XYZ file of C-alpha atoms in Angstrom:
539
model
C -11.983 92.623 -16.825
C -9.591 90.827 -14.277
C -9.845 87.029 -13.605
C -9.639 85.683 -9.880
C -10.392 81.897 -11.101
C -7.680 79.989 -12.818
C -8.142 81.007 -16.677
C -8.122 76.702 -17.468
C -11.277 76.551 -15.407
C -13.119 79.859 -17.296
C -12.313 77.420 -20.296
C -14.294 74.588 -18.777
C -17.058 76.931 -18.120
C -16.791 78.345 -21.960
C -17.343 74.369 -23.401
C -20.427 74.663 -22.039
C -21.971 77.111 -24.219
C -20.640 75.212 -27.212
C -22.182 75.847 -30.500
C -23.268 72.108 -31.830
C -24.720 71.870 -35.316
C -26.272 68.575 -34.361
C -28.539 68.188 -32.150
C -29.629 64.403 -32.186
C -31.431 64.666 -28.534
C -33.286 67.748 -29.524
C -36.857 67.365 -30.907
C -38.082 70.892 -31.283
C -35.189 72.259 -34.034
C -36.297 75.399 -33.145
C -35.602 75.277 -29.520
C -32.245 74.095 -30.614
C -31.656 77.044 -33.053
C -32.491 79.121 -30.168
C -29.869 77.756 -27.818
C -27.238 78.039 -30.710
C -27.900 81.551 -30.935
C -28.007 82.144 -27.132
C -24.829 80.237 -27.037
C -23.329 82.275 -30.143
C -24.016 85.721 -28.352
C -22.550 84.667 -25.022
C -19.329 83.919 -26.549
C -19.120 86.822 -28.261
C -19.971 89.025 -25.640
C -17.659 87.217 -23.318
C -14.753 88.016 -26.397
C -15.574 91.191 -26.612
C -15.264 92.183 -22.916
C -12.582 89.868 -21.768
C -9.384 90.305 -23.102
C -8.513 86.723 -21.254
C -10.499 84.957 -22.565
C -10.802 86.087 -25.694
C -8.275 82.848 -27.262
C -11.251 79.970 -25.348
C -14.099 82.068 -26.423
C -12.781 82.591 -29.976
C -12.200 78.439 -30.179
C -15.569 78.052 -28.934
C -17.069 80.212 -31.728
C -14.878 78.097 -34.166
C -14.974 74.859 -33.428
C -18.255 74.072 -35.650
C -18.909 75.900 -38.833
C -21.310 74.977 -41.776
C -19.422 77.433 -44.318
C -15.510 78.992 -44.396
C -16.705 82.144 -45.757
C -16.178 83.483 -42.047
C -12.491 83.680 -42.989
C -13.035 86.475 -45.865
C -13.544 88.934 -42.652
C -9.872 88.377 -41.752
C -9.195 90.782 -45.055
C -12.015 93.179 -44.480
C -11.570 96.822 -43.553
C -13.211 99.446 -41.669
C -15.729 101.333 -44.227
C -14.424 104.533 -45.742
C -17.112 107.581 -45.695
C -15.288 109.640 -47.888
C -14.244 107.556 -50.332
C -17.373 105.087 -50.380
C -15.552 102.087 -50.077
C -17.331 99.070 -48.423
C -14.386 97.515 -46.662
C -14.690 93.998 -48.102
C -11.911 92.316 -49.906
C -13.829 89.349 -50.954
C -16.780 89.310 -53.728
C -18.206 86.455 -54.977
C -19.969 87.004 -58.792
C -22.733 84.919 -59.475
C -22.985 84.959 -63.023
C -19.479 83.503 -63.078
C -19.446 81.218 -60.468
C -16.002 82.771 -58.489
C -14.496 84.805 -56.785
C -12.971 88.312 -56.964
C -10.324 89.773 -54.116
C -8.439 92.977 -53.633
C -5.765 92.174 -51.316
C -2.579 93.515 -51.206
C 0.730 91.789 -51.004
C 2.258 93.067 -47.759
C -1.547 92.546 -45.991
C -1.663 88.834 -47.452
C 1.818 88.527 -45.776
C 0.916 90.144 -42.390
C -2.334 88.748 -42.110
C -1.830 84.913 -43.291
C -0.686 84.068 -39.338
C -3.813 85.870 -38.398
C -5.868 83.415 -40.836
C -3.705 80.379 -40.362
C -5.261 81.310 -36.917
C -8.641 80.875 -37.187
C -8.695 77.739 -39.950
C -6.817 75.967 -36.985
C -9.394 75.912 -34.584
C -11.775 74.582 -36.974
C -12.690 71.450 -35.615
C -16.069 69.981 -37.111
C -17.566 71.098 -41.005
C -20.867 70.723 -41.401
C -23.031 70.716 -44.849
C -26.400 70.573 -45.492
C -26.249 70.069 -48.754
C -22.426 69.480 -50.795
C -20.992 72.267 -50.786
C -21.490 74.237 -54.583
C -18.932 76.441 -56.243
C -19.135 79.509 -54.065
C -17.880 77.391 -51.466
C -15.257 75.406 -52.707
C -13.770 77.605 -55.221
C -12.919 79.829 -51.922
C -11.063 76.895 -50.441
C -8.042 77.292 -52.972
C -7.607 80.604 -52.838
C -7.911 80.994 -48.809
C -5.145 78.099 -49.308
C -2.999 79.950 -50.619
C -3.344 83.605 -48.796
C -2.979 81.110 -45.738
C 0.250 80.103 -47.090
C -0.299 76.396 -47.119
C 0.467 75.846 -50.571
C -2.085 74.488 -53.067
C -1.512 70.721 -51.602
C -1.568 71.742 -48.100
C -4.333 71.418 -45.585
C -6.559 73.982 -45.085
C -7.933 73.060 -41.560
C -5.127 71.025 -39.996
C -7.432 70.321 -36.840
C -10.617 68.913 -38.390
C -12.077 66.334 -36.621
C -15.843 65.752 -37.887
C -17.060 66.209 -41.876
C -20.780 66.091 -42.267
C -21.552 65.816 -46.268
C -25.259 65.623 -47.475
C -24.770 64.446 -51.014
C -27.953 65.418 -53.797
C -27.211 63.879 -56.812
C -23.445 64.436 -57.060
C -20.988 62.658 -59.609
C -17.660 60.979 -58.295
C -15.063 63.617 -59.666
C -17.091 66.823 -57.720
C -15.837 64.704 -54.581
C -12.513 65.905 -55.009
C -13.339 69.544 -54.531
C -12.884 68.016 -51.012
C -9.508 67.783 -51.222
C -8.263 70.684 -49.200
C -10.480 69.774 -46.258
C -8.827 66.017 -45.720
C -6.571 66.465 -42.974
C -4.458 63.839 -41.350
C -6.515 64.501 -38.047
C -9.804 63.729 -39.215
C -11.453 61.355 -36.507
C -15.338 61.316 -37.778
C -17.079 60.962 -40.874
C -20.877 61.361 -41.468
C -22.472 60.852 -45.114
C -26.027 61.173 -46.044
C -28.072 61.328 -49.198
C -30.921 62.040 -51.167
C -30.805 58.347 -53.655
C -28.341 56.764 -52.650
C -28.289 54.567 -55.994
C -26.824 58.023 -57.508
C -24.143 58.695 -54.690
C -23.240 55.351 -53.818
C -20.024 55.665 -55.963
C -19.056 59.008 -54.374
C -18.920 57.738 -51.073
C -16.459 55.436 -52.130
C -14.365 57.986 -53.753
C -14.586 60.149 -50.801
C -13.406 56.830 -48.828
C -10.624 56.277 -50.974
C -9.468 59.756 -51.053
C -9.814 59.623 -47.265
C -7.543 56.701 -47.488
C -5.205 57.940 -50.421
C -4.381 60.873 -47.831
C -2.870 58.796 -45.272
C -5.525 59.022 -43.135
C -5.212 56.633 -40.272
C -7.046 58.455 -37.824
C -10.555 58.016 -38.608
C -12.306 56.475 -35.560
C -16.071 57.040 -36.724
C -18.236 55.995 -39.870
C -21.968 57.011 -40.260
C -23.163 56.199 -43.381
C -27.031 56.661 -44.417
C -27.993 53.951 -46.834
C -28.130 50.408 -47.392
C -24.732 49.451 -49.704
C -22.313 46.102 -48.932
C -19.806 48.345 -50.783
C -19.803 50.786 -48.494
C -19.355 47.791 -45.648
C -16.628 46.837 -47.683
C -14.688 49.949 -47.630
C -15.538 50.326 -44.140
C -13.106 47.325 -43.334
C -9.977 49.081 -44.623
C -10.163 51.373 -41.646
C -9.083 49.209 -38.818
C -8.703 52.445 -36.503
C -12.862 52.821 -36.406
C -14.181 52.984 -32.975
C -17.442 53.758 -34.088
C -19.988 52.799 -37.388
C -23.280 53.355 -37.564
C -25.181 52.170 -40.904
C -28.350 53.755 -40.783
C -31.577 52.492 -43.403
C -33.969 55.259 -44.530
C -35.311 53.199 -47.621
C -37.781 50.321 -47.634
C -36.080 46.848 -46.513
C -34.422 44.744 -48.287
C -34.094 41.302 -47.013
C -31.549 39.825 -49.324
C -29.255 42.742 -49.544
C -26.829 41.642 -46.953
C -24.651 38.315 -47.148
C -22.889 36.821 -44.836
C -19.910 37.546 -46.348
C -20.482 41.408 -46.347
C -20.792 40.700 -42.710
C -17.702 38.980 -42.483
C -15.790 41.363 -44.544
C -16.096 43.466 -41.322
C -14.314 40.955 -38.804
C -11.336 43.180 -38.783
C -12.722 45.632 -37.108
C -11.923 44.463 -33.193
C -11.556 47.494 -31.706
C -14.978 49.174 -32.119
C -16.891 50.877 -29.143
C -20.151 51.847 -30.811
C -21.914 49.965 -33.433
C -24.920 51.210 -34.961
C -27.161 48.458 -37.763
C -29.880 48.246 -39.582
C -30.394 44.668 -39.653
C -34.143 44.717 -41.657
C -31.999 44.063 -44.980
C -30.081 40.940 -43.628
C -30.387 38.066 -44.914
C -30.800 34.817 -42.240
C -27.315 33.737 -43.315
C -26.045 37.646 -42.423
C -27.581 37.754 -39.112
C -25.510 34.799 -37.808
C -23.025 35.896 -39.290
C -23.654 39.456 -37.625
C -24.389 37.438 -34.204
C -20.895 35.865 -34.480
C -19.169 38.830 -34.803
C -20.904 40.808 -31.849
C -20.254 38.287 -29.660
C -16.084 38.623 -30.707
C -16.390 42.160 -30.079
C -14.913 42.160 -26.334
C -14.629 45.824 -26.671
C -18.040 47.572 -27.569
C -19.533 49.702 -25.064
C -22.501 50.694 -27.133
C -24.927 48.688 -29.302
C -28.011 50.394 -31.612
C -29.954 47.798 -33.699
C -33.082 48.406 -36.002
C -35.064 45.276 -37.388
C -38.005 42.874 -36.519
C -38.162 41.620 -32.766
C -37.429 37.788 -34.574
C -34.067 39.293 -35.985
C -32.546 41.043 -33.291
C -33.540 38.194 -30.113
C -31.689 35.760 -32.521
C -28.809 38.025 -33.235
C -28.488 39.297 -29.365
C -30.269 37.084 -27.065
C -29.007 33.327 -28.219
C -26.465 31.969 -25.677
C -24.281 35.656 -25.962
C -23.405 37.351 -22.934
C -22.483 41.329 -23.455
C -20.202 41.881 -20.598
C -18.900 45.375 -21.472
C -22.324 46.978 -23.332
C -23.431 49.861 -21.049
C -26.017 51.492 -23.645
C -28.566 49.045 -25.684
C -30.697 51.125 -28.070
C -32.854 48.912 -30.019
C -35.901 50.301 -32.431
C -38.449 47.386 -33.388
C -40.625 47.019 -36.720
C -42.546 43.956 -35.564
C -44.170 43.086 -32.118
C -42.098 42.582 -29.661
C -42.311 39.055 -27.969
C -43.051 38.522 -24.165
C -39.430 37.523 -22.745
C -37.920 40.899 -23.470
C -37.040 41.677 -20.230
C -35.955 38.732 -19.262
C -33.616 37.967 -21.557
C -32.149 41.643 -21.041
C -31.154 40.750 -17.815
C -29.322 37.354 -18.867
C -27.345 39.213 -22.111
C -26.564 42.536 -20.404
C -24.719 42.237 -17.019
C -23.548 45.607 -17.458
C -26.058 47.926 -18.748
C -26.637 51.567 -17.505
C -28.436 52.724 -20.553
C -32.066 51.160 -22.096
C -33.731 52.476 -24.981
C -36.592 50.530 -26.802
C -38.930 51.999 -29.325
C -41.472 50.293 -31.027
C -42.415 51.625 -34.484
C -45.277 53.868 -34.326
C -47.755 51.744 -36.753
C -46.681 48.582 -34.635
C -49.306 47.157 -31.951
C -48.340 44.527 -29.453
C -50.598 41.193 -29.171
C -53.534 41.960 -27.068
C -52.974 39.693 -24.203
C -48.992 41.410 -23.661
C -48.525 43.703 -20.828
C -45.494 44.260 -19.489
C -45.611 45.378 -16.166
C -42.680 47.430 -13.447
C -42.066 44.560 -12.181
C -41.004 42.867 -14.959
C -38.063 45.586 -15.435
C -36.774 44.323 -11.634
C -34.136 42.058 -13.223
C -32.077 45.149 -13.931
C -32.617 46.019 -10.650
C -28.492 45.190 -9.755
C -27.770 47.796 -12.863
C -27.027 51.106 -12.042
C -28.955 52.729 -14.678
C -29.113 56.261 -15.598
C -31.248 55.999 -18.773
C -34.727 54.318 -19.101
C -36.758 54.701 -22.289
C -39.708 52.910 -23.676
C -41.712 54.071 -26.527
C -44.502 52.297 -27.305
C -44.551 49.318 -25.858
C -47.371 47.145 -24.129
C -46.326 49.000 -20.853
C -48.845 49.453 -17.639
C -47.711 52.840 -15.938
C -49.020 54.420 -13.349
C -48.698 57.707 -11.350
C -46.766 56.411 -8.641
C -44.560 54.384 -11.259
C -42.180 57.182 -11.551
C -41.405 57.135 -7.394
C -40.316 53.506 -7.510
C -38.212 53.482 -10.401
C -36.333 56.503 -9.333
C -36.314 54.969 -5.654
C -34.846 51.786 -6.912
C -32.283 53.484 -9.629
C -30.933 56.767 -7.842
C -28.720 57.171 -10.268
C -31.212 57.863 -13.362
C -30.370 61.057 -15.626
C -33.092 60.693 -18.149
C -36.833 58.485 -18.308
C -38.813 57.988 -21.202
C -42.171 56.000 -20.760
C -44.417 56.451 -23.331
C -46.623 53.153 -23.549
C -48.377 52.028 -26.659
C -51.825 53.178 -25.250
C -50.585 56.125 -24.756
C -49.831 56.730 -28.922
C -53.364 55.483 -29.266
C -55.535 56.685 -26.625
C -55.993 59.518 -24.452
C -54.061 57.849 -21.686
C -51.948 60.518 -19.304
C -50.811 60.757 -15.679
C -51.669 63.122 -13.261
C -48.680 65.569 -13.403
C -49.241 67.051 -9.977
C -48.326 63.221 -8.019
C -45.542 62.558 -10.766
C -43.861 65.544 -11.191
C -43.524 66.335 -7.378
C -42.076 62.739 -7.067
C -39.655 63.411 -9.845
C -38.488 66.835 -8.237
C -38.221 65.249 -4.952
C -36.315 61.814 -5.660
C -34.382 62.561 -8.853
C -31.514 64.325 -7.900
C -29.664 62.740 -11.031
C -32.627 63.639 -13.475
C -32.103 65.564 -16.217
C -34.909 64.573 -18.730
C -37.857 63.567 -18.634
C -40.517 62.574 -21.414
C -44.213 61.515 -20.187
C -48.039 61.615 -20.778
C -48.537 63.968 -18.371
C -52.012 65.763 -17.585
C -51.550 69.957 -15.877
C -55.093 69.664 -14.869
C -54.183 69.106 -10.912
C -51.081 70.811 -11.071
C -52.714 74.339 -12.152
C -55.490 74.127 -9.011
C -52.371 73.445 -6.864
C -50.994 76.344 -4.797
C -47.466 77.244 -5.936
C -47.050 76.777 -2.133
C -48.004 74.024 -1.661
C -45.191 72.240 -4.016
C -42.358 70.418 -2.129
C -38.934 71.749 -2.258
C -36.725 71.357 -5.397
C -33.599 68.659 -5.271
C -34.092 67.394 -9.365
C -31.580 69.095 -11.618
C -34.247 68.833 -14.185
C -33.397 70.249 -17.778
C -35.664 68.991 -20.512
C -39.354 68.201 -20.462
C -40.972 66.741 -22.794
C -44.291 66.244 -24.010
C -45.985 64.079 -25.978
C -48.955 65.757 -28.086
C -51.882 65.413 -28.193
C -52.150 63.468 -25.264
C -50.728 65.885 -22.802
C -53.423 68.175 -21.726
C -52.005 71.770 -21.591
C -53.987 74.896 -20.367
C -55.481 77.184 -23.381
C -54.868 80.570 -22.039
C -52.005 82.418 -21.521
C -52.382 83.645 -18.627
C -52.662 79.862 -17.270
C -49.883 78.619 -19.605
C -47.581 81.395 -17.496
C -48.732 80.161 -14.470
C -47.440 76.296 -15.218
C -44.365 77.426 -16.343
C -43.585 78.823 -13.006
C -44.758 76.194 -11.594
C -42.736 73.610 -13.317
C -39.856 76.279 -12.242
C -40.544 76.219 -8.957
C -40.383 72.370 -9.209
C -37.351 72.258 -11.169
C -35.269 75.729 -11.458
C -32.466 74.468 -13.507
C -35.366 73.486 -16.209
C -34.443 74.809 -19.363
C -36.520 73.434 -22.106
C -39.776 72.116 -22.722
C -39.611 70.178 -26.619
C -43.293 68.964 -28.139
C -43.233 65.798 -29.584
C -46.097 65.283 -31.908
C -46.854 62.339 -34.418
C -49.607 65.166 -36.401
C -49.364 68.551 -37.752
C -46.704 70.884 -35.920
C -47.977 72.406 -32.341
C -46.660 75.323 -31.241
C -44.400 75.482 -27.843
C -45.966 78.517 -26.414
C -44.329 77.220 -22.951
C -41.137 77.489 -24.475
C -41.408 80.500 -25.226
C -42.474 81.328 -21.952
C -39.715 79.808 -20.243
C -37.153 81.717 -22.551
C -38.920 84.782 -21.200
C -38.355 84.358 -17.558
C -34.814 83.043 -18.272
C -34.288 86.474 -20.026
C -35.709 87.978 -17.289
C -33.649 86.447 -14.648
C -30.506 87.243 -16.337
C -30.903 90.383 -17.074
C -28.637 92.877 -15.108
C -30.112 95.653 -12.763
C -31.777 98.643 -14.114
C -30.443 100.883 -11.342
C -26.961 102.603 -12.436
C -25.742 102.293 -8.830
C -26.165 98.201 -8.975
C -24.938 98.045 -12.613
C -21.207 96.166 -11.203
C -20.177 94.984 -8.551
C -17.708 95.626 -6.048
């Protein structure tokens, strides 16, 4: 296959079917596991029939990997018929816990560049649980057929480690060894009790550190420990550290001095807290320090409405914060708004959620017009989760009128998570195709009644570049049939071609995405090539 395009911009083009292993954004896993797959298969079809590109598609395909077991293949041969063989030079026994590998010495010595390879464009490991013995036992001896030597780095590119740790003692950590390279960037540790694992996240830190490490630039860490805070602050390169809480709250687990012990760290961009285990002393101490921070671009806080307005909104102004993501466990108080517009000059991106057992004071209702003092911001992002928010229909027309520039709105008011409350999706999402030529997601209460008895006709032309939908069960009210169910999805096509999923958000039992489904079909469809032989290529 001959290239006409430049071969940097067939690259570009490549990046976008990148295979993530995270998908933070997506809430239907399953729709994600689908586009991994769909990415997985264009990439290899693309290696496979382009000898060009075969280098950006094969970097593509391993960038992200949850296992290195990939890298056996290198040393597999074609299966012999006559003699029986089975063509694999790696076997891992079971009852022994290792592994087993007929290789010989000239192949380890031809094929080691071939290997060295493939480990280098390795850029992100992910685990779902720590890896066990058939994994890491590999790691030494694909070390050594690599030719790295037994201290030598097995992926000298890695960028990202993702570790889930269940129940696993401080000296297993340094299986890990081989995988710390000097160009790790990003670091991202969860748990099952973190009262057990505590200690090896600090061993993993240290060995981290003990390798010379100055790289790292990002710190996620799943748990509620002023240790871990502690070793935090010996990594003065960190851009980015997000503590995250999944236990009960703790109110007097956090000092002010494990606050302070963090001081050092000037240079962050991104700061993600869970501020429901500070202590009153802590959170001034935490307000302090944010309002030092002359370089953070991005600022995520969980913790009662009291805690963060005291910690954000008293006397600081956030001149360089572009995202605010806060997530509230109490009411939230009646100034909100207002005191958005005095702390952050320069925000582009709003996200507020309300826990989902938390209801607002009776007499609170925010209303559009109280969001007008960010009317100067060019914002691209608006979403509120339940919240004491009136919406209407013809809501969605004024705040895409008055912020052109928005990529993704999320309104999903309180009454909405307890009551039947929707919008008529015919007036909304004809607004939404029509002014949001910047939207690319869109999450809303949204009732198909009026848009199935409209004429697929009678729908105004398409300008959104609408990719993700998504609704919020059981309040959206979505035909039973499936005849009908077809018959929406090409309508929501015909309002928004480059649409690409539809997610389900539901606080119940799991609800199936038939319209998914649906939508994969057609998208098939479409991109399937002619059947006719004489239209098969073209000219």
């Amino acid at each position: 296959m001959h290239l006409s395009t430049d071969p940097d911009i067939w690259t570009r083009i490549l990046q976008f079917f990148r295979i993530s292993l995270v998908d933070y954004l997506k809430p239907c896993q399953e729709s994600a596991a689908a586009e991994r797959s769909l990415n997985k298969q264009t990439l290899l079809s693309v290696a496979l029939t382009c000898s060009s590109l075969l280098n950006p598609a094969l970097s593509e395909l391993w960038r992200s990997l949850s296992t290195l077991e990939y890298a056996t293949k290198v040393y597999d041969t074609p299966t012999d018929s006559e003699s029986g063989s089975s063509g694999f030079a790696f076997k891992y026994e079971e009852e022994g816990g290792y592994w087993t590998f007929n290789v010989a010495t000239d192949q380890k010595e031809a094929l080691a560049p071939r290997l060295r390879s493939y480990l280098r464009r390795i850029h992100c490991l992910r685990f779902e649980e720590f890896p066990n013995s058939r994994e890491y036992t590999l790691w030494t001896i694909l070390l050594v057929l690599s030719g790295s030597g037994s201290q030598g780095h097995l992926c000298p590119n890695l960028k990202g480690l993702f570790l889930l740790l269940k129940n696993v003692s401080p000296t297993m950590i340094y299986h890990l060894s081989p995988l710390i390279s000097l160009s790790i960037e990003s670091l991202d540790i969860d748990h099952v009790d973190e009262v057990e694992n505590e200690k090896s996240t600090i061993v993993l830190l240290n060995l981290i550190r003990g390798h010379g490490t100055t790289s790292l630039r990002g710190l996620t860490y799943h748990g509620t420990s002023p240790s871990i805070f502690e070793e935090a602050s010996h990594f003065h390169s960190l851009r980015k550290l997000n503590i995250k809480t999944y236990i009960k709250a703790n109110p007097s687990l956090f000092k002010a001095p494990d606050i302070e012990s963090l001081q050092c760290l000037r240079h962050l961009t991104r700061l993600s807290l869970d501020i429901r285990s500070f202590s009153w002393d802590a959170i001034e101490a935490a307000r302090r320090w944010l309002g030092s921070l002359e370089t953070l671009s991005e600022l995520m806080l969980d913790g009662q409405w009291e805690n963060i307005e005291h910690c954000v909104f008293k006397g600081i102004t956030f001149h360089h914060i572009h995202h605010l993501r806060l997530f509230l466990t109490s009411p939230v108080g009646a100034d909100l708004f207002f005191l958005l517009s005095l702390a952050f000059p320069a925000l582009q991106l709003l996200g507020i959620q309300a826990q989902w057992d938390i209801r607002a004071d009776s007499s609170l209702e925010f209303q559009l017009s109280d969001l007008m003092g960010l009317k100067a911001r060019p914002m691209k992002k608006i979403a509120l989760v339940n919240l004491p928010l009136h919406v209407s229909s013809g809501d969605i027309a004024i705040l895409l009128t008055t912020w052109p520039l928005l990529e993704h709105i999320t309104l999903l008011p309180d009454k909405a998570v307890r009551s039947g409350f929707v919008l008529d999706a015919t007036f909304v999402l004809a607004q939404a195709s029509r002014l949001g030529t910047r939207l690319k997601l869109l999450l809303l209460p949204l009732d198909f009644a009026s848009l199935m008895a409209t004429p697929t006709t009678s729908l105004p032309p398409a300008h959104s570049p609408l990719q993700q939908l998504i609704l919020f069960i059981p309040n959206t009210v979505i035909p039973e049939s499936l005849n009908e169910k077809q018959a929406l999805v090409v309508k929501l096509l015909t309002l928004f071609p480059r649409l690409g999923n539809i997610d389900i958000i539901s606080l119940g039992k799991h609800a199936s995405n038939d319209l998914q489904s649906i939508l994969d079909g057609f998208h098939q469809l479409l991109s399937s090539p002619p059947r006719r032989h004489e239209r098969l290529f073209l000219n």
